[in-house]
Amino acid sequence: MTTFASFLREREGSLTEQMDRPDCDPDRLRRSYARFPLVNFLVAAWGRNYTRRIRPLLSGSTPLTLLDLGCGGGELVRRLVRRAARDGLLLEATGADPDPRAHAFATSRPAHDGVTYLRADSTELLTGGRQYDVVVSNHVLHHLSAAELAAMLSDSERLARRLVLHNDLRRSRLAYLLFLAGFWPLGPGSYIHTDGLASIRRSYTQAELRAIVPPGWQVVRNGAWHLLLVYRPPGGGSA
């Protein structure tokens, strides 16, 4: 019998989130994409990532290119481009996702200068000869099988010229309880609450990620609830 003391001790990678199901309700899925900006603003710590790791690479004369793998509804690339523009810096961002539903939602948003969306995964981008200064992802790693995670990290190393940042949830009982209590208002009509709880159960601890990432990758805490995988290609500069 599972007790509170043992709950979340092990990663539950076999769970299936409703948004990942091809037959999930399309209206609930669209409402989930629409609510991601608020969720990411509250918990995902991309303001810190931008300030500490991305902004030092930007300039006001030469655009930096950035790729968001598994971009979902495309909220992150829009936010990063807006933030750079407010700082008077140039950023050209591409959001890529192989899911046609995510791509359709992202491209249905108002057009934004400096933002492009592609329906593709990392392997397809590599096959197409693409490369970017910075490669990022948000809340993607826990969705992947061991083989898919290894492939994404390998592809990221080859896609990025200067920096890779993969941000994901850190599994903990406190994170689960706070999400359970605090995010239920975003649940009705969407998959935010149920899938968010499943995401925490599927996510990694810092020790677990350190045990499986290839040489050259760092696993660091990113705020209270997240872990950040960081990779700097040889000769790619510092951030």
CSV table of C-alpha atoms in Angstrom, one decimal:
chain,number,residue,atom,x,y,z
A,1,MET,CA,0.0,0.0,0.0
A,2,THR,CA,1.3,3.5,-0.9
A,3,THR,CA,1.7,5.8,2.1
A,4,PHE,CA,2.3,9.5,2.1
A,5,ALA,CA,5.9,8.8,3.2
A,6,SER,CA,6.5,6.7,0.1
A,7,PHE,CA,4.3,8.7,-2.4
A,8,LEU,CA,6.5,10.2,-5.2
A,9,ARG,CA,9.6,8.3,-4.0
A,10,GLU,CA,9.7,6.7,-7.4
A,11,ARG,CA,9.2,8.3,-10.8
A,12,GLU,CA,5.9,7.2,-12.4
A,13,GLY,CA,7.0,7.3,-16.0
A,14,SER,CA,4.3,5.0,-17.3
A,15,LEU,CA,1.5,7.5,-16.6
A,16,THR,CA,-0.3,9.0,-19.6
A,17,GLU,CA,-1.3,12.6,-19.5
A,18,GLN,CA,-4.6,13.4,-21.2
A,19,MET,CA,-3.1,16.0,-23.4
A,20,ASP,CA,-0.8,13.4,-24.9
A,21,ARG,CA,-3.7,11.2,-26.0
A,22,PRO,CA,-4.6,11.6,-29.7
A,23,ASP,CA,-8.3,11.3,-28.8
A,24,CYS,CA,-8.4,13.9,-26.0
A,25,ASP,CA,-11.2,16.5,-26.1
A,26,PRO,CA,-10.0,19.2,-28.6
A,27,ASP,CA,-11.8,22.0,-26.8
A,28,ARG,CA,-10.3,21.1,-23.4
A,29,LEU,CA,-6.9,20.9,-25.2
A,30,ARG,CA,-7.2,24.4,-26.7
A,31,ARG,CA,-8.2,25.8,-23.3
A,32,SER,CA,-5.2,24.1,-21.8
A,33,TYR,CA,-2.9,25.7,-24.3
A,34,ALA,CA,-4.6,29.1,-23.7
A,35,ARG,CA,-3.9,28.8,-19.9
A,36,PHE,CA,-0.3,27.8,-20.2
A,37,PRO,CA,1.0,31.5,-20.2
A,38,LEU,CA,-0.4,31.9,-16.7
A,39,VAL,CA,1.0,28.6,-15.5
A,40,ASN,CA,4.4,29.3,-16.9
A,41,PHE,CA,4.5,32.8,-15.5
A,42,LEU,CA,3.7,31.4,-12.0
A,43,VAL,CA,6.0,28.5,-11.9
A,44,ALA,CA,8.4,28.0,-14.8
A,45,ALA,CA,11.2,30.6,-13.9
A,46,TRP,CA,11.9,31.7,-17.5
A,47,GLY,CA,12.4,35.2,-16.3
A,48,ARG,CA,15.4,34.0,-14.4
A,49,ASN,CA,16.6,32.0,-17.3
A,50,TYR,CA,16.3,34.9,-19.7
A,51,THR,CA,18.1,37.3,-17.4
A,52,ARG,CA,20.9,35.1,-16.3
A,53,ARG,CA,21.6,32.9,-19.4
A,54,ILE,CA,20.0,34.3,-22.5
A,55,ARG,CA,20.2,38.0,-22.3
A,56,PRO,CA,24.0,38.0,-21.9
A,57,LEU,CA,24.2,36.5,-25.4
A,58,LEU,CA,21.9,39.1,-27.0
A,59,SER,CA,22.9,42.2,-28.8
A,60,GLY,CA,21.2,45.2,-30.4
A,61,SER,CA,22.8,44.7,-33.7
A,62,THR,CA,22.9,41.0,-34.6
A,63,PRO,CA,19.8,38.8,-34.0
A,64,LEU,CA,20.3,35.7,-31.8
A,65,THR,CA,18.4,32.7,-33.0
A,66,LEU,CA,16.6,30.5,-30.5
A,67,LEU,CA,14.7,27.2,-30.9
A,68,ASP,CA,12.0,26.0,-28.5
A,69,LEU,CA,11.6,22.2,-28.9
A,70,GLY,CA,8.1,20.9,-28.1
A,71,CYS,CA,6.8,24.4,-28.0
A,72,GLY,CA,3.1,23.4,-27.4
A,73,GLY,CA,1.0,26.5,-27.9
A,74,GLY,CA,4.1,28.7,-28.5
A,75,GLU,CA,3.8,30.9,-25.5
A,76,LEU,CA,7.5,30.7,-24.5
A,77,VAL,CA,8.9,32.0,-27.7
A,78,ARG,CA,6.5,34.9,-27.8
A,79,ARG,CA,7.4,35.8,-24.3
A,80,LEU,CA,11.1,35.7,-24.8
A,81,VAL,CA,11.0,37.8,-28.0
A,82,ARG,CA,8.8,40.4,-26.3
A,83,ARG,CA,11.3,40.5,-23.3
A,84,ALA,CA,14.3,41.0,-25.6
A,85,ALA,CA,12.5,43.7,-27.6
A,86,ARG,CA,11.8,45.6,-24.3
A,87,ASP,CA,15.5,45.5,-23.6
A,88,GLY,CA,16.3,46.8,-27.0
A,89,LEU,CA,17.9,43.5,-28.0
A,90,LEU,CA,17.4,41.3,-31.1
A,91,LEU,CA,16.0,37.7,-30.8
A,92,GLU,CA,14.5,35.6,-33.5
A,93,ALA,CA,12.7,32.6,-32.1
A,94,THR,CA,11.3,29.4,-33.6
A,95,GLY,CA,8.8,27.2,-31.8
A,96,ALA,CA,8.8,23.6,-33.1
A,97,ASP,CA,6.4,20.8,-32.2
A,98,PRO,CA,5.5,17.6,-34.1
A,99,ASP,CA,1.9,17.6,-32.7
A,100,PRO,CA,-0.4,19.0,-35.4
A,101,ARG,CA,-2.8,20.2,-32.7
A,102,ALA,CA,-0.1,22.2,-30.9
A,103,HIS,CA,1.1,23.7,-34.2
A,104,ALA,CA,-2.4,24.6,-35.2
A,105,PHE,CA,-3.0,26.4,-31.9
A,106,ALA,CA,0.4,28.3,-32.1
A,107,THR,CA,-0.2,29.5,-35.6
A,108,SER,CA,-3.7,30.6,-34.8
A,109,ARG,CA,-2.3,33.2,-32.4
A,110,PRO,CA,-1.8,36.8,-33.6
A,111,ALA,CA,1.4,37.1,-35.7
A,112,HIS,CA,4.4,38.3,-33.8
A,113,ASP,CA,7.6,39.8,-35.4
A,114,GLY,CA,10.6,37.6,-34.7
A,115,VAL,CA,8.5,34.4,-34.0
A,116,THR,CA,8.2,31.4,-36.4
A,117,TYR,CA,6.5,28.0,-35.9
A,118,LEU,CA,7.4,24.7,-37.4
A,119,ARG,CA,5.7,21.3,-37.2
A,120,ALA,CA,8.7,19.2,-36.6
A,121,ASP,CA,10.7,17.3,-34.0
A,122,SER,CA,14.5,17.7,-33.3
A,123,THR,CA,15.5,14.9,-35.6
A,124,GLU,CA,13.6,16.4,-38.5
A,125,LEU,CA,15.2,19.8,-37.9
A,126,LEU,CA,18.6,18.2,-37.9
A,127,THR,CA,17.9,16.4,-41.1
A,128,GLY,CA,16.9,19.7,-42.7
A,129,GLY,CA,20.3,21.1,-41.8
A,130,ARG,CA,19.0,23.6,-39.3
A,131,GLN,CA,21.0,25.1,-36.4
A,132,TYR,CA,20.3,27.8,-33.8
A,133,ASP,CA,22.4,29.8,-31.3
A,134,VAL,CA,20.3,28.7,-28.4
A,135,VAL,CA,18.0,25.6,-28.0
A,136,VAL,CA,15.5,25.4,-25.1
A,137,SER,CA,12.5,23.4,-24.0
A,138,ASN,CA,10.0,23.7,-21.2
A,139,HIS,CA,8.2,20.9,-19.4
A,140,VAL,CA,9.1,18.4,-22.2
A,141,LEU,CA,11.6,16.0,-20.6
A,142,HIS,CA,9.2,14.1,-18.4
A,143,HIS,CA,7.0,13.2,-21.4
A,144,LEU,CA,9.8,11.3,-23.0
A,145,SER,CA,10.9,7.6,-22.8
A,146,ALA,CA,14.5,6.9,-22.0
A,147,ALA,CA,15.3,6.5,-25.7
A,148,GLU,CA,13.5,9.7,-26.7
A,149,LEU,CA,15.2,11.7,-24.0
A,150,ALA,CA,18.6,10.5,-25.1
A,151,ALA,CA,17.8,11.3,-28.7
A,152,MET,CA,16.6,14.8,-27.8
A,153,LEU,CA,19.7,15.6,-25.8
A,154,SER,CA,21.9,14.3,-28.6
A,155,ASP,CA,20.0,16.3,-31.2
A,156,SER,CA,20.2,19.4,-29.0
A,157,GLU,CA,23.9,19.2,-28.8
A,158,ARG,CA,24.1,19.3,-32.6
A,159,LEU,CA,21.3,21.9,-33.1
A,160,ALA,CA,22.8,24.5,-30.8
A,161,ARG,CA,25.8,26.7,-31.5
A,162,ARG,CA,26.1,28.4,-28.1
A,163,LEU,CA,23.7,27.1,-25.4
A,164,VAL,CA,21.1,24.5,-24.5
A,165,LEU,CA,18.5,25.0,-21.7
A,166,HIS,CA,16.0,22.3,-21.0
A,167,ASN,CA,13.7,23.3,-18.1
A,168,ASP,CA,11.5,20.7,-16.4
A,169,LEU,CA,9.6,20.1,-13.2
A,170,ARG,CA,11.4,18.7,-10.1
A,171,ARG,CA,9.4,15.9,-8.4
A,172,SER,CA,8.6,16.5,-4.8
A,173,ARG,CA,5.7,16.0,-2.4
A,174,LEU,CA,5.6,19.7,-1.6
A,175,ALA,CA,5.3,20.6,-5.3
A,176,TYR,CA,2.5,18.1,-5.7
A,177,LEU,CA,0.5,19.3,-2.7
A,178,LEU,CA,0.9,23.0,-3.6
A,179,PHE,CA,-0.2,22.4,-7.2
A,180,LEU,CA,-3.1,20.2,-6.0
A,181,ALA,CA,-4.3,23.0,-3.7
A,182,GLY,CA,-3.4,26.1,-5.7
A,183,PHE,CA,-4.0,25.4,-9.3
A,184,TRP,CA,-7.5,23.8,-9.2
A,185,PRO,CA,-9.1,27.0,-10.5
A,186,LEU,CA,-7.4,26.5,-13.8
A,187,GLY,CA,-8.7,23.0,-14.1
A,188,PRO,CA,-12.4,23.3,-15.1
A,189,GLY,CA,-12.7,23.0,-18.9
A,190,SER,CA,-9.0,22.1,-19.4
A,191,TYR,CA,-6.4,19.5,-18.6
A,192,ILE,CA,-4.2,21.9,-16.6
A,193,HIS,CA,-4.9,20.5,-13.1
A,194,THR,CA,-5.1,16.7,-13.7
A,195,ASP,CA,-2.2,16.7,-16.2
A,196,GLY,CA,-0.1,19.0,-14.0
A,197,LEU,CA,-0.3,16.6,-11.1
A,198,ALA,CA,0.5,13.7,-13.5
A,199,SER,CA,3.5,15.7,-14.8
A,200,ILE,CA,4.9,16.1,-11.3
A,201,ARG,CA,4.6,12.3,-10.7
A,202,ARG,CA,6.4,11.7,-14.0
A,203,SER,CA,9.2,14.2,-13.5
A,204,TYR,CA,12.7,13.6,-12.2
A,205,THR,CA,14.7,14.4,-9.1
A,206,GLN,CA,18.1,16.1,-9.5
A,207,ALA,CA,19.9,12.9,-8.7
A,208,GLU,CA,17.9,10.9,-11.2
A,209,LEU,CA,18.7,13.3,-14.0
A,210,ARG,CA,22.4,13.5,-13.1
A,211,ALA,CA,22.5,9.7,-13.4
A,212,ILE,CA,21.2,9.6,-17.0
A,213,VAL,CA,22.5,12.7,-18.8
A,214,PRO,CA,25.5,12.4,-21.1
A,215,PRO,CA,28.9,14.0,-20.2
A,216,GLY,CA,29.0,17.7,-20.7
A,217,TRP,CA,25.5,18.4,-19.3
A,218,GLN,CA,24.9,20.1,-16.0
A,219,VAL,CA,21.8,19.6,-13.9
A,220,VAL,CA,21.0,22.6,-11.7
A,221,ARG,CA,18.1,23.8,-9.6
A,222,ASN,CA,16.0,26.4,-11.3
A,223,GLY,CA,13.9,28.1,-8.6
A,224,ALA,CA,11.9,26.1,-6.1
A,225,TRP,CA,10.1,23.7,-8.5
A,226,HIS,CA,12.3,23.1,-11.5
A,227,LEU,CA,15.5,21.6,-12.7
A,228,LEU,CA,17.5,22.9,-15.6
A,229,LEU,CA,19.7,20.9,-18.0
A,230,VAL,CA,22.5,23.1,-19.3
A,231,TYR,CA,24.8,22.3,-22.2
A,232,ARG,CA,27.4,24.6,-23.8
A,233,PRO,CA,28.9,23.4,-27.1
A,234,PRO,CA,32.6,23.4,-27.2
A,235,GLY,CA,33.7,26.8,-28.5
A,236,GLY,CA,30.2,28.2,-28.1
A,237,GLY,CA,31.0,30.9,-25.6
A,238,SER,CA,29.7,31.3,-22.1
A,239,ALA,CA,26.4,32.3,-20.5
